[in-house]
Amino acid sequence: MESSQRPVYLDCHATTPVDPQVMAAMLPYFTEMFGNPASVSHQYGWEADAAIQQARASLAAAINATPEEIIFTSGATEANNLVVKGVAEAYVSRGKHIITVETEHNAVLDPCRYLRSLGFDITFLPVQPDGLIDLFDLENALRPDTILVSVMTANNEIGVIQPIAEIGALCHHRGILFHTDAAQAIGKVPLDVAAMHIDLMSLTAHKIYGPKGIGALYVRRRNPRVQLAPQLHGGGHEKGMRSGTLYTPQIVGLAAAVELAIAEMPTETARLTQMRDRLWQALSELGGVHLNGHPTQRLCGNLNLSLEGVDGQALLIALQSVMAVSSGSACTSSKAAPSHVLKALGRSHELAYASIRFGIGRFNTDADIDLAIAHVTQTVQALRQSASLLA
Ligand SMILES: *Cc1c(COP(=O)(O)O)cnc(C)c1O
């Protein structure tokens, strides 16, 4: 089969390629302007520091924050760890209760489980069959000793977008810190930390055509001023919250990626929604196809389906020479266990296994969707036919 051609990439929730415009912005900072931004005594340091300041201001403006509220990290995993452990450590005298959601990324769930092993009390809120949390469940779970609520903005598997502004308002009303993992949301949905009452927000570059290994954490400094116990000690960089020499090219790339995604958001949202809906329309004609997650409260490039009578693993293997898609999330799909997100929706074991996730992005074309429709349709029909022959 088409051996000279690489498979069509439709896995944009796992990662994305670096946009050439982002790459161009980063390049001078590897070789020419390579200085340490902490070097205050010469031009090399000043140049790097100026680039960092500009990136920090740009990122802050993108979420309606101030530059001092941006802490650079190695990505969303580190930002989430810093929030969960850093808040727990800083606020332990106030309480030991944390609320999160069953469908969160493991970079939130695992630090929470770790804290539970240290004696913290963690509530893992369930979700409704459409993947949205019930705000009454959240309200009922809030306690006087609750120190943190962590709910992701957009889910990496099913694309579901939670009612962040309402959750933020609930938390602020009670004086409880609110964190959101916005790794999948930045550049795809409008984010405003003031209007949405967000105290802490995790970001990453590589889901929006920026480089891997760089992210940021928004940490509110006024009303309230959030305290965080650092998890990396060292030179006291980033207001002491995250030590380590700032990675200038990656930081420039993060800011460039966010700027570009926000500039293109209106047109890209329309284009990706149209492609995603066409794919869904065509594949639903197979029959026995279930959409995972809310039909409209979801990321525009996301389609997550469960297919009756199909082995998910066999489907991916049959498709992999033609297209790159995934089942479950990239980080957990090496495990044989079905996705914790699909199970939280109440999907049966069979349907959770028989799932496929499409992540459509900036460099996909209508031709890619045509190819996906043709190959998935053909493959599902063949797999169902052979299963019925065996039965
Ligand atoms: C990708 C992702 C992460 C992890 O981000 P890294 O920058 O790769 O560490 C965390 N949360 C969500 C929702 C993600 O999609």
mmCIF file of C-alpha atoms and ligand atoms in Angstrom:
data_model
loop_
_atom_site.group_PDB
_atom_site.id
_atom_site.type_symbol
_atom_site.label_atom_id
_atom_site.label_comp_id
_atom_site.label_asym_id
_atom_site.label_seq_id
_atom_site.Cartn_x
_atom_site.Cartn_y
_atom_site.Cartn_z
ATOM 1 C CA MET A 1 0.000 0.000 0.000
ATOM 2 C CA GLU A 2 0.959 3.650 -0.412
ATOM 3 C CA SER A 3 4.410 2.931 1.013
ATOM 4 C CA SER A 4 6.022 6.172 -0.124
ATOM 5 C CA GLN A 5 3.389 8.243 1.668
ATOM 6 C CA ARG A 6 3.283 8.744 5.393
ATOM 7 C CA PRO A 7 -0.044 8.170 7.146
ATOM 8 C CA VAL A 8 -2.385 11.171 7.350
ATOM 9 C CA TYR A 9 -2.018 12.722 10.804
ATOM 10 C CA LEU A 10 -5.347 12.931 12.646
ATOM 11 C CA ASP A 11 -4.114 12.778 16.241
ATOM 12 C CA CYS A 12 -3.871 16.468 17.155
ATOM 13 C CA HIS A 13 -4.895 15.938 20.802
ATOM 14 C CA ALA A 14 -1.718 13.919 21.350
ATOM 15 C CA THR A 15 0.583 16.525 19.851
ATOM 16 C CA THR A 16 0.958 18.748 16.792
ATOM 17 C CA PRO A 17 3.841 19.671 14.482
ATOM 18 C CA VAL A 18 5.614 22.972 15.095
ATOM 19 C CA ASP A 19 4.192 25.607 12.765
ATOM 20 C CA PRO A 20 6.919 26.994 10.450
ATOM 21 C CA GLN A 21 6.100 30.537 11.660
ATOM 22 C CA VAL A 22 6.670 29.427 15.258
ATOM 23 C CA MET A 23 9.909 27.706 14.254
ATOM 24 C CA ALA A 24 11.130 30.883 12.540
ATOM 25 C CA ALA A 25 10.470 32.919 15.686
ATOM 26 C CA MET A 26 12.442 30.431 17.817
ATOM 27 C CA LEU A 27 15.508 29.895 15.627
ATOM 28 C CA PRO A 28 17.610 33.012 16.443
ATOM 29 C CA TYR A 29 17.459 32.140 20.140
ATOM 30 C CA PHE A 30 19.261 28.819 19.699
ATOM 31 C CA THR A 31 22.405 30.107 18.046
ATOM 32 C CA GLU A 32 22.771 33.881 17.968
ATOM 33 C CA MET A 33 20.826 35.235 20.933
ATOM 34 C CA PHE A 34 21.642 32.320 23.194
ATOM 35 C CA GLY A 35 22.325 34.276 26.367
ATOM 36 C CA ASN A 36 21.084 33.366 29.807
ATOM 37 C CA PRO A 37 18.191 35.754 30.545
ATOM 38 C CA ALA A 38 19.461 35.931 34.125
ATOM 39 C CA SER A 39 22.815 37.410 32.994
ATOM 40 C CA VAL A 40 22.390 41.077 33.821
ATOM 41 C CA SER A 41 25.877 42.261 32.946
ATOM 42 C CA HIS A 42 26.001 41.905 29.147
ATOM 43 C CA GLN A 43 24.091 42.171 25.888
ATOM 44 C CA TYR A 44 23.604 38.406 25.487
ATOM 45 C CA GLY A 45 21.642 38.268 28.701
ATOM 46 C CA TRP A 46 19.680 41.431 27.894
ATOM 47 C CA GLU A 47 18.575 40.100 24.499
ATOM 48 C CA ALA A 48 17.310 36.854 25.971
ATOM 49 C CA ASP A 49 15.640 38.687 28.842
ATOM 50 C CA ALA A 50 13.895 41.044 26.414
ATOM 51 C CA ALA A 51 12.544 38.053 24.472
ATOM 52 C CA ILE A 52 11.303 36.420 27.672
ATOM 53 C CA GLN A 53 9.633 39.640 28.816
ATOM 54 C CA GLN A 54 7.898 40.009 25.483
ATOM 55 C CA ALA A 55 6.694 36.382 25.532
ATOM 56 C CA ARG A 56 5.472 36.722 29.106
ATOM 57 C CA ALA A 57 3.515 39.881 28.280
ATOM 58 C CA SER A 58 2.018 38.325 25.169
ATOM 59 C CA LEU A 59 0.948 35.164 26.995
ATOM 60 C CA ALA A 60 -0.525 37.201 29.853
ATOM 61 C CA ALA A 61 -2.509 39.359 27.434
ATOM 62 C CA ALA A 62 -3.866 36.224 25.744
ATOM 63 C CA ILE A 63 -5.631 35.148 28.969
ATOM 64 C CA ASN A 64 -6.272 38.607 30.485
ATOM 65 C CA ALA A 65 -3.598 38.220 33.155
ATOM 66 C CA THR A 66 -0.554 40.326 34.055
ATOM 67 C CA PRO A 67 3.021 39.315 33.110
ATOM 68 C CA GLU A 68 3.977 38.720 36.773
ATOM 69 C CA GLU A 69 1.286 36.037 36.950
ATOM 70 C CA ILE A 70 2.957 33.774 34.327
ATOM 71 C CA ILE A 71 5.333 31.042 35.529
ATOM 72 C CA PHE A 72 7.114 29.071 32.797
ATOM 73 C CA THR A 73 7.274 25.297 33.239
ATOM 74 C CA SER A 74 8.295 22.290 31.137
ATOM 75 C CA GLY A 75 4.677 21.714 30.120
ATOM 76 C CA ALA A 76 1.221 21.056 31.480
ATOM 77 C CA THR A 77 2.261 17.943 33.431
ATOM 78 C CA GLU A 78 4.684 19.990 35.492
ATOM 79 C CA ALA A 79 2.231 22.885 35.841
ATOM 80 C CA ASN A 80 -0.471 20.501 37.111
ATOM 81 C CA ASN A 81 1.937 18.890 39.572
ATOM 82 C CA LEU A 82 3.027 22.312 40.819
ATOM 83 C CA VAL A 83 -0.593 23.321 41.384
ATOM 84 C CA VAL A 84 -1.818 20.189 43.121
ATOM 85 C CA LYS A 85 1.222 19.601 45.335
ATOM 86 C CA GLY A 86 2.107 23.278 45.693
ATOM 87 C CA VAL A 87 -1.378 24.286 46.879
ATOM 88 C CA ALA A 88 -1.659 21.250 49.167
ATOM 89 C CA GLU A 89 1.625 22.118 50.852
ATOM 90 C CA ALA A 90 0.933 25.849 51.122
ATOM 91 C CA TYR A 91 -2.663 25.575 52.384
ATOM 92 C CA VAL A 92 -2.525 22.398 54.502
ATOM 93 C CA SER A 93 -3.226 24.411 57.672
ATOM 94 C CA ARG A 94 -6.548 25.488 56.133
ATOM 95 C CA GLY A 95 -7.694 22.008 55.085
ATOM 96 C CA LYS A 96 -6.830 18.757 53.372
ATOM 97 C CA HIS A 97 -9.735 18.384 50.943
ATOM 98 C CA ILE A 98 -9.309 18.664 47.162
ATOM 99 C CA ILE A 99 -11.972 18.203 44.482
ATOM 100 C CA THR A 100 -11.251 17.060 40.958
ATOM 101 C CA VAL A 101 -13.083 15.078 38.268
ATOM 102 C CA GLU A 102 -12.872 11.443 37.143
ATOM 103 C CA THR A 103 -12.196 12.497 33.527
ATOM 104 C CA GLU A 104 -9.146 14.671 34.274
ATOM 105 C CA HIS A 105 -5.757 14.052 32.679
ATOM 106 C CA ASN A 106 -3.471 11.741 34.658
ATOM 107 C CA ALA A 107 -1.208 14.734 35.268
ATOM 108 C CA VAL A 108 -3.912 15.939 37.694
ATOM 109 C CA LEU A 109 -5.280 12.565 38.841
ATOM 110 C CA ASP A 110 -1.917 11.030 39.749
ATOM 111 C CA PRO A 111 -0.687 13.960 41.896
ATOM 112 C CA CYS A 112 -4.094 13.836 43.645
ATOM 113 C CA ARG A 113 -3.708 10.106 44.291
ATOM 114 C CA TYR A 114 -0.216 10.773 45.591
ATOM 115 C CA LEU A 115 -1.611 13.368 48.023
ATOM 116 C CA ARG A 116 -4.251 10.891 49.128
ATOM 117 C CA SER A 117 -1.437 8.518 50.072
ATOM 118 C CA LEU A 118 -0.104 11.343 52.286
ATOM 119 C CA GLY A 119 -3.432 11.705 54.099
ATOM 120 C CA PHE A 120 -5.275 14.258 51.968
ATOM 121 C CA ASP A 121 -8.949 13.683 51.193
ATOM 122 C CA ILE A 122 -9.699 13.767 47.460
ATOM 123 C CA THR A 123 -13.161 13.857 45.886
ATOM 124 C CA PHE A 124 -13.204 12.563 42.307
ATOM 125 C CA LEU A 125 -16.454 13.962 40.917
ATOM 126 C CA PRO A 126 -18.318 11.771 38.405
ATOM 127 C CA VAL A 127 -19.520 13.201 35.088
ATOM 128 C CA GLN A 128 -22.869 12.937 33.317
ATOM 129 C CA PRO A 129 -23.142 10.628 30.271
ATOM 130 C CA ASP A 130 -22.255 13.611 28.030
ATOM 131 C CA GLY A 131 -19.016 14.213 29.936
ATOM 132 C CA LEU A 132 -20.080 17.448 31.645
ATOM 133 C CA ILE A 133 -19.962 17.742 35.412
ATOM 134 C CA ASP A 134 -23.181 18.499 37.277
ATOM 135 C CA LEU A 135 -22.750 21.863 39.017
ATOM 136 C CA PHE A 136 -25.011 20.707 41.856
ATOM 137 C CA ASP A 137 -22.648 17.749 42.461
ATOM 138 C CA LEU A 138 -19.780 20.203 42.691
ATOM 139 C CA GLU A 139 -21.652 22.550 45.005
ATOM 140 C CA ASN A 140 -22.594 19.649 47.286
ATOM 141 C CA ALA A 141 -18.994 18.448 47.393
ATOM 142 C CA LEU A 142 -17.584 21.815 48.562
ATOM 143 C CA ARG A 143 -16.657 21.780 52.260
ATOM 144 C CA PRO A 144 -15.154 24.218 54.753
ATOM 145 C CA ASP A 145 -11.847 22.331 54.502
ATOM 146 C CA THR A 146 -11.784 22.303 50.670
ATOM 147 C CA ILE A 147 -8.609 24.086 49.528
ATOM 148 C CA LEU A 148 -8.637 23.440 45.777
ATOM 149 C CA VAL A 149 -11.008 22.555 42.935
ATOM 150 C CA SER A 150 -9.347 21.358 39.725
ATOM 151 C CA VAL A 151 -11.492 20.941 36.602
ATOM 152 C CA MET A 152 -9.988 20.861 33.106
ATOM 153 C CA THR A 153 -11.291 23.308 30.501
ATOM 154 C CA ALA A 154 -11.359 20.893 27.544
ATOM 155 C CA ASN A 155 -10.904 17.140 27.697
ATOM 156 C CA ASN A 156 -8.055 15.582 25.719
ATOM 157 C CA GLU A 157 -10.012 12.449 24.767
ATOM 158 C CA ILE A 158 -13.600 13.533 24.181
ATOM 159 C CA GLY A 159 -13.062 17.269 23.711
ATOM 160 C CA VAL A 160 -15.823 18.181 26.172
ATOM 161 C CA ILE A 161 -15.653 21.800 27.378
ATOM 162 C CA GLN A 162 -16.706 22.254 31.014
ATOM 163 C CA PRO A 163 -18.655 25.324 32.238
ATOM 164 C CA ILE A 164 -15.512 26.988 33.557
ATOM 165 C CA ALA A 165 -16.936 30.443 34.350
ATOM 166 C CA GLU A 166 -19.766 28.907 36.413
ATOM 167 C CA ILE A 167 -17.370 26.600 38.278
ATOM 168 C CA GLY A 168 -15.045 29.525 38.939
ATOM 169 C CA ALA A 169 -17.894 31.639 40.296
ATOM 170 C CA LEU A 170 -18.982 28.821 42.640
ATOM 171 C CA CYS A 171 -15.455 28.441 44.010
ATOM 172 C CA HIS A 172 -14.784 32.158 44.391
ATOM 173 C CA HIS A 173 -18.039 32.672 46.205
ATOM 174 C CA ARG A 174 -16.716 30.299 48.893
ATOM 175 C CA GLY A 175 -13.114 31.496 48.812
ATOM 176 C CA ILE A 176 -11.824 28.199 47.393
ATOM 177 C CA LEU A 177 -8.982 28.196 44.858
ATOM 178 C CA PHE A 178 -9.934 27.133 41.325
ATOM 179 C CA HIS A 179 -7.466 25.538 38.915
ATOM 180 C CA THR A 180 -8.104 24.554 35.323
ATOM 181 C CA ASP A 181 -5.903 22.456 33.050
ATOM 182 C CA ALA A 182 -6.302 24.351 29.783
ATOM 183 C CA ALA A 183 -3.699 22.375 27.796
ATOM 184 C CA GLN A 184 -6.273 21.460 25.132
ATOM 185 C CA ALA A 185 -8.209 24.716 25.309
ATOM 186 C CA ILE A 186 -5.699 27.541 24.875
ATOM 187 C CA GLY A 187 -5.870 28.917 21.350
ATOM 188 C CA LYS A 188 -9.041 26.941 20.633
ATOM 189 C CA VAL A 189 -11.587 28.549 22.949
ATOM 190 C CA PRO A 190 -11.491 32.074 24.425
ATOM 191 C CA LEU A 191 -9.958 32.118 27.920
ATOM 192 C CA ASP A 192 -10.200 35.000 30.388
ATOM 193 C CA VAL A 193 -8.903 34.360 33.894
ATOM 194 C CA ALA A 194 -10.748 37.392 35.308
ATOM 195 C CA ALA A 195 -14.157 36.770 33.755
ATOM 196 C CA MET A 196 -13.926 33.023 34.452
ATOM 197 C CA HIS A 197 -12.717 33.410 38.081
ATOM 198 C CA ILE A 198 -9.666 31.240 37.449
ATOM 199 C CA ASP A 199 -6.877 31.270 40.071
ATOM 200 C CA LEU A 200 -4.493 28.838 38.427
ATOM 201 C CA MET A 201 -4.324 27.675 34.807
ATOM 202 C CA SER A 202 -1.989 25.141 33.178
ATOM 203 C CA LEU A 203 -0.876 25.621 29.576
ATOM 204 C CA THR A 204 1.344 23.782 27.110
ATOM 205 C CA ALA A 205 2.699 24.667 23.659
ATOM 206 C CA HIS A 206 2.799 21.361 21.808
ATOM 207 C CA LYS A 207 -0.960 20.892 21.402
ATOM 208 C CA ILE A 208 -1.151 24.157 19.451
ATOM 209 C CA TYR A 209 1.731 23.908 16.944
ATOM 210 C CA GLY A 210 4.412 24.994 19.410
ATOM 211 C CA PRO A 211 7.417 23.002 20.646
ATOM 212 C CA LYS A 212 7.284 20.160 23.167
ATOM 213 C CA GLY A 213 8.800 20.635 26.591
ATOM 214 C CA ILE A 214 7.441 24.101 27.367
ATOM 215 C CA GLY A 215 4.342 25.302 29.129
ATOM 216 C CA ALA A 216 3.196 27.827 31.668
ATOM 217 C CA LEU A 217 1.181 28.222 34.799
ATOM 218 C CA TYR A 218 -0.977 31.252 35.458
ATOM 219 C CA VAL A 219 -0.902 32.064 39.186
ATOM 220 C CA ARG A 220 -3.291 34.784 40.394
ATOM 221 C CA ARG A 221 -1.560 37.552 42.363
ATOM 222 C CA ARG A 222 -4.531 39.663 43.473
ATOM 223 C CA ASN A 223 -7.923 38.779 44.998
ATOM 224 C CA PRO A 224 -6.593 36.402 46.188
ATOM 225 C CA ARG A 225 -2.826 36.225 45.983
ATOM 226 C CA VAL A 226 -2.256 32.488 45.487
ATOM 227 C CA GLN A 227 0.539 30.840 47.481
ATOM 228 C CA LEU A 228 2.404 27.890 45.969
ATOM 229 C CA ALA A 229 5.064 25.751 47.605
ATOM 230 C CA PRO A 230 7.764 25.272 44.941
ATOM 231 C CA GLN A 231 8.398 21.739 43.758
ATOM 232 C CA LEU A 232 11.736 22.549 42.098
ATOM 233 C CA HIS A 233 14.187 24.433 44.313
ATOM 234 C CA GLY A 234 17.235 26.170 42.923
ATOM 235 C CA GLY A 235 18.160 29.625 41.767
ATOM 236 C CA GLY A 236 14.840 31.176 42.725
ATOM 237 C CA HIS A 237 13.688 31.812 39.164
ATOM 238 C CA GLU A 238 10.038 32.573 38.409
ATOM 239 C CA LYS A 239 9.435 34.269 41.780
ATOM 240 C CA GLY A 240 10.852 31.237 43.546
ATOM 241 C CA MET A 241 8.012 29.063 42.337
ATOM 242 C CA ARG A 242 10.014 27.231 39.651
ATOM 243 C CA SER A 243 13.783 27.318 39.555
ATOM 244 C CA GLY A 244 15.826 26.535 36.467
ATOM 245 C CA THR A 245 17.387 28.566 33.649
ATOM 246 C CA LEU A 246 14.634 29.846 31.391
ATOM 247 C CA TYR A 247 14.536 28.083 28.046
ATOM 248 C CA THR A 248 14.418 31.136 25.776
ATOM 249 C CA PRO A 249 13.726 29.513 22.345
ATOM 250 C CA GLN A 250 10.934 27.346 23.753
ATOM 251 C CA ILE A 251 9.371 30.264 25.610
ATOM 252 C CA VAL A 252 9.448 32.395 22.449
ATOM 253 C CA GLY A 253 7.863 29.433 20.626
ATOM 254 C CA LEU A 254 5.118 29.064 23.226
ATOM 255 C CA ALA A 255 4.137 32.723 22.928
ATOM 256 C CA ALA A 256 4.293 32.644 19.117
ATOM 257 C CA ALA A 257 2.123 29.513 19.025
ATOM 258 C CA VAL A 258 -0.508 31.065 21.285
ATOM 259 C CA GLU A 259 -0.548 34.339 19.312
ATOM 260 C CA LEU A 260 -0.972 32.477 16.033
ATOM 261 C CA ALA A 261 -3.703 30.172 17.345
ATOM 262 C CA ILE A 262 -5.674 33.076 18.786
ATOM 263 C CA ALA A 263 -5.338 35.104 15.577
ATOM 264 C CA GLU A 264 -6.664 32.159 13.562
ATOM 265 C CA MET A 265 -9.291 31.034 16.073
ATOM 266 C CA PRO A 266 -12.404 32.360 14.305
ATOM 267 C CA THR A 267 -11.542 30.955 10.868
ATOM 268 C CA GLU A 268 -10.041 27.719 12.198
ATOM 269 C CA THR A 269 -13.031 27.033 14.432
ATOM 270 C CA ALA A 270 -15.349 27.291 11.437
ATOM 271 C CA ARG A 271 -13.097 25.206 9.184
ATOM 272 C CA LEU A 272 -12.424 22.424 11.705
ATOM 273 C CA THR A 273 -16.060 22.235 12.795
ATOM 274 C CA GLN A 274 -17.121 21.780 9.192
ATOM 275 C CA MET A 275 -14.565 19.009 8.611
ATOM 276 C CA ARG A 276 -15.368 17.277 11.925
ATOM 277 C CA ASP A 277 -19.128 17.384 11.287
ATOM 278 C CA ARG A 278 -18.677 15.960 7.808
ATOM 279 C CA LEU A 279 -16.613 13.084 9.214
ATOM 280 C CA TRP A 280 -19.215 12.413 11.925
ATOM 281 C CA GLN A 281 -22.079 12.570 9.434
ATOM 282 C CA ALA A 282 -20.442 10.054 7.099
ATOM 283 C CA LEU A 283 -19.314 7.623 9.806
ATOM 284 C CA SER A 284 -22.675 7.678 11.597
ATOM 285 C CA GLU A 285 -24.128 6.097 8.449
ATOM 286 C CA LEU A 286 -22.292 2.903 9.382
ATOM 287 C CA GLY A 287 -24.899 2.357 12.108
ATOM 288 C CA GLY A 288 -24.084 1.280 15.654
ATOM 289 C CA VAL A 289 -21.854 4.332 16.093
ATOM 290 C CA HIS A 290 -21.919 6.236 19.408
ATOM 291 C CA LEU A 291 -20.551 9.752 19.825
ATOM 292 C CA ASN A 292 -18.546 10.021 23.037
ATOM 293 C CA GLY A 293 -19.001 13.370 24.762
ATOM 294 C CA HIS A 294 -21.408 16.264 24.408
ATOM 295 C CA PRO A 295 -22.444 16.892 20.762
ATOM 296 C CA THR A 296 -21.808 20.655 20.795
ATOM 297 C CA GLN A 297 -19.969 21.542 24.043
ATOM 298 C CA ARG A 298 -16.719 20.164 22.635
ATOM 299 C CA LEU A 299 -13.524 21.165 20.842
ATOM 300 C CA CYS A 300 -14.097 21.830 17.158
ATOM 301 C CA GLY A 301 -11.452 19.364 15.917
ATOM 302 C CA ASN A 302 -12.470 16.490 18.183
ATOM 303 C CA LEU A 303 -14.457 13.400 17.240
ATOM 304 C CA ASN A 304 -14.505 10.409 19.578
ATOM 305 C CA LEU A 305 -16.603 7.411 18.587
ATOM 306 C CA SER A 306 -17.423 3.960 19.904
ATOM 307 C CA LEU A 307 -18.281 1.412 17.234
ATOM 308 C CA GLU A 308 -20.485 -1.565 18.044
ATOM 309 C CA GLY A 309 -19.129 -4.928 16.988
ATOM 310 C CA VAL A 310 -15.586 -3.708 16.337
ATOM 311 C CA ASP A 311 -12.407 -4.480 18.252
ATOM 312 C CA GLY A 312 -10.741 -1.091 18.765
ATOM 313 C CA GLN A 313 -7.220 -2.494 18.685
ATOM 314 C CA ALA A 314 -7.902 -4.387 15.434
ATOM 315 C CA LEU A 315 -9.363 -1.211 13.936
ATOM 316 C CA LEU A 316 -6.307 0.885 14.770
ATOM 317 C CA ILE A 317 -3.963 -1.771 13.411
ATOM 318 C CA ALA A 318 -5.961 -1.973 10.196
ATOM 319 C CA LEU A 319 -5.849 1.829 9.811
ATOM 320 C CA GLN A 320 -2.304 2.605 10.891
ATOM 321 C CA SER A 321 -0.599 2.476 7.492
ATOM 322 C CA VAL A 322 -3.090 5.030 6.175
ATOM 323 C CA MET A 323 -3.876 7.318 9.081
ATOM 324 C CA ALA A 324 -2.597 8.188 12.553
ATOM 325 C CA VAL A 325 -5.476 8.158 15.042
ATOM 326 C CA SER A 326 -5.729 6.827 18.566
ATOM 327 C CA SER A 327 -7.991 5.065 20.987
ATOM 328 C CA GLY A 328 -8.100 6.331 24.529
ATOM 329 C CA SER A 329 -5.406 8.908 25.171
ATOM 330 C CA ALA A 330 -1.875 8.745 23.821
ATOM 331 C CA CYS A 331 -0.410 8.610 27.291
ATOM 332 C CA THR A 332 -2.430 5.605 28.362
ATOM 333 C CA SER A 333 -3.095 3.751 25.130
ATOM 334 C CA SER A 334 0.001 1.565 25.616
ATOM 335 C CA LYS A 335 -1.854 0.072 28.567
ATOM 336 C CA ALA A 336 -4.423 -2.587 27.809
ATOM 337 C CA ALA A 337 -6.989 -0.966 30.125
ATOM 338 C CA PRO A 338 -9.856 0.894 28.460
ATOM 339 C CA SER A 339 -9.927 4.676 28.766
ATOM 340 C CA HIS A 340 -10.844 5.990 32.238
ATOM 341 C CA VAL A 341 -12.655 8.858 30.506
ATOM 342 C CA LEU A 342 -14.971 6.607 28.474
ATOM 343 C CA LYS A 343 -15.642 4.468 31.540
ATOM 344 C CA ALA A 344 -16.569 7.626 33.476
ATOM 345 C CA LEU A 345 -19.194 8.363 30.795
ATOM 346 C CA GLY A 346 -20.737 5.013 31.694
ATOM 347 C CA ARG A 347 -19.703 3.292 28.478
ATOM 348 C CA SER A 348 -19.704 -0.508 28.655
ATOM 349 C CA HIS A 349 -16.370 -2.319 28.643
ATOM 350 C CA GLU A 350 -16.992 -3.328 25.008
ATOM 351 C CA LEU A 351 -17.836 0.170 23.778
ATOM 352 C CA ALA A 352 -14.970 1.712 25.769
ATOM 353 C CA TYR A 353 -12.579 -0.669 23.996
ATOM 354 C CA ALA A 354 -14.189 -0.116 20.586
ATOM 355 C CA SER A 355 -13.334 3.567 20.475
ATOM 356 C CA ILE A 356 -11.489 5.789 18.067
ATOM 357 C CA ARG A 357 -10.370 9.387 18.583
ATOM 358 C CA PHE A 358 -9.854 11.805 15.708
ATOM 359 C CA GLY A 359 -7.991 15.052 16.353
ATOM 360 C CA ILE A 360 -8.333 17.280 13.288
ATOM 361 C CA GLY A 361 -6.004 20.267 13.116
ATOM 362 C CA ARG A 362 -4.426 23.175 11.274
ATOM 363 C CA PHE A 363 -2.649 21.163 8.584
ATOM 364 C CA ASN A 364 -5.515 18.817 7.730
ATOM 365 C CA THR A 365 -7.410 19.279 4.489
ATOM 366 C CA ASP A 366 -10.753 18.135 3.087
ATOM 367 C CA ALA A 367 -8.844 15.405 1.240
ATOM 368 C CA ASP A 368 -7.693 13.987 4.600
ATOM 369 C CA ILE A 369 -11.312 13.776 5.721
ATOM 370 C CA ASP A 370 -12.300 12.059 2.455
ATOM 371 C CA LEU A 371 -9.565 9.503 3.021
ATOM 372 C CA ALA A 372 -10.573 8.949 6.654
ATOM 373 C CA ILE A 373 -14.216 8.456 5.698
ATOM 374 C CA ALA A 374 -13.345 5.933 2.979
ATOM 375 C CA HIS A 375 -10.866 3.897 5.006
ATOM 376 C CA VAL A 376 -12.726 3.833 8.300
ATOM 377 C CA THR A 377 -15.986 2.883 6.554
ATOM 378 C CA GLN A 378 -14.325 0.096 4.592
ATOM 379 C CA THR A 379 -12.384 -1.216 7.589
ATOM 380 C CA VAL A 380 -15.323 -1.192 10.007
ATOM 381 C CA GLN A 381 -17.510 -3.014 7.492
ATOM 382 C CA ALA A 382 -14.817 -5.646 6.928
ATOM 383 C CA LEU A 383 -14.202 -6.140 10.662
ATOM 384 C CA ARG A 384 -17.913 -6.465 11.374
ATOM 385 C CA GLN A 385 -18.298 -8.954 8.540
ATOM 386 C CA SER A 386 -15.474 -11.187 9.757
ATOM 387 C CA ALA A 387 -16.793 -10.961 13.342
ATOM 388 C CA SER A 388 -20.230 -12.088 12.193
ATOM 389 C CA LEU A 389 -18.682 -14.979 10.250
ATOM 390 C CA LEU A 390 -16.903 -16.138 13.396
ATOM 391 C CA ALA A 391 -20.000 -15.774 15.536
HETATM 392 C C1 LIG B 1 -1.221 16.976 26.802
HETATM 393 C C2 LIG B 1 -1.942 17.287 28.048
HETATM 394 C C3 LIG B 1 -1.266 17.385 29.273
HETATM 395 C C4 LIG B 1 0.215 17.145 29.400
HETATM 396 O O1 LIG B 1 0.917 18.215 28.841
HETATM 397 P P1 LIG B 1 2.494 18.127 28.616
HETATM 398 O O2 LIG B 1 2.862 19.508 28.230
HETATM 399 O O3 LIG B 1 2.694 17.120 27.518
HETATM 400 O O4 LIG B 1 3.107 17.705 29.897
HETATM 401 C C5 LIG B 1 -1.997 17.705 30.398
HETATM 402 N N1 LIG B 1 -3.328 17.899 30.331
HETATM 403 C C6 LIG B 1 -4.003 17.801 29.174
HETATM 404 C C7 LIG B 1 -5.460 18.052 29.158
HETATM 405 C C8 LIG B 1 -3.341 17.490 28.001
HETATM 406 O O5 LIG B 1 -4.020 17.380 26.872
#
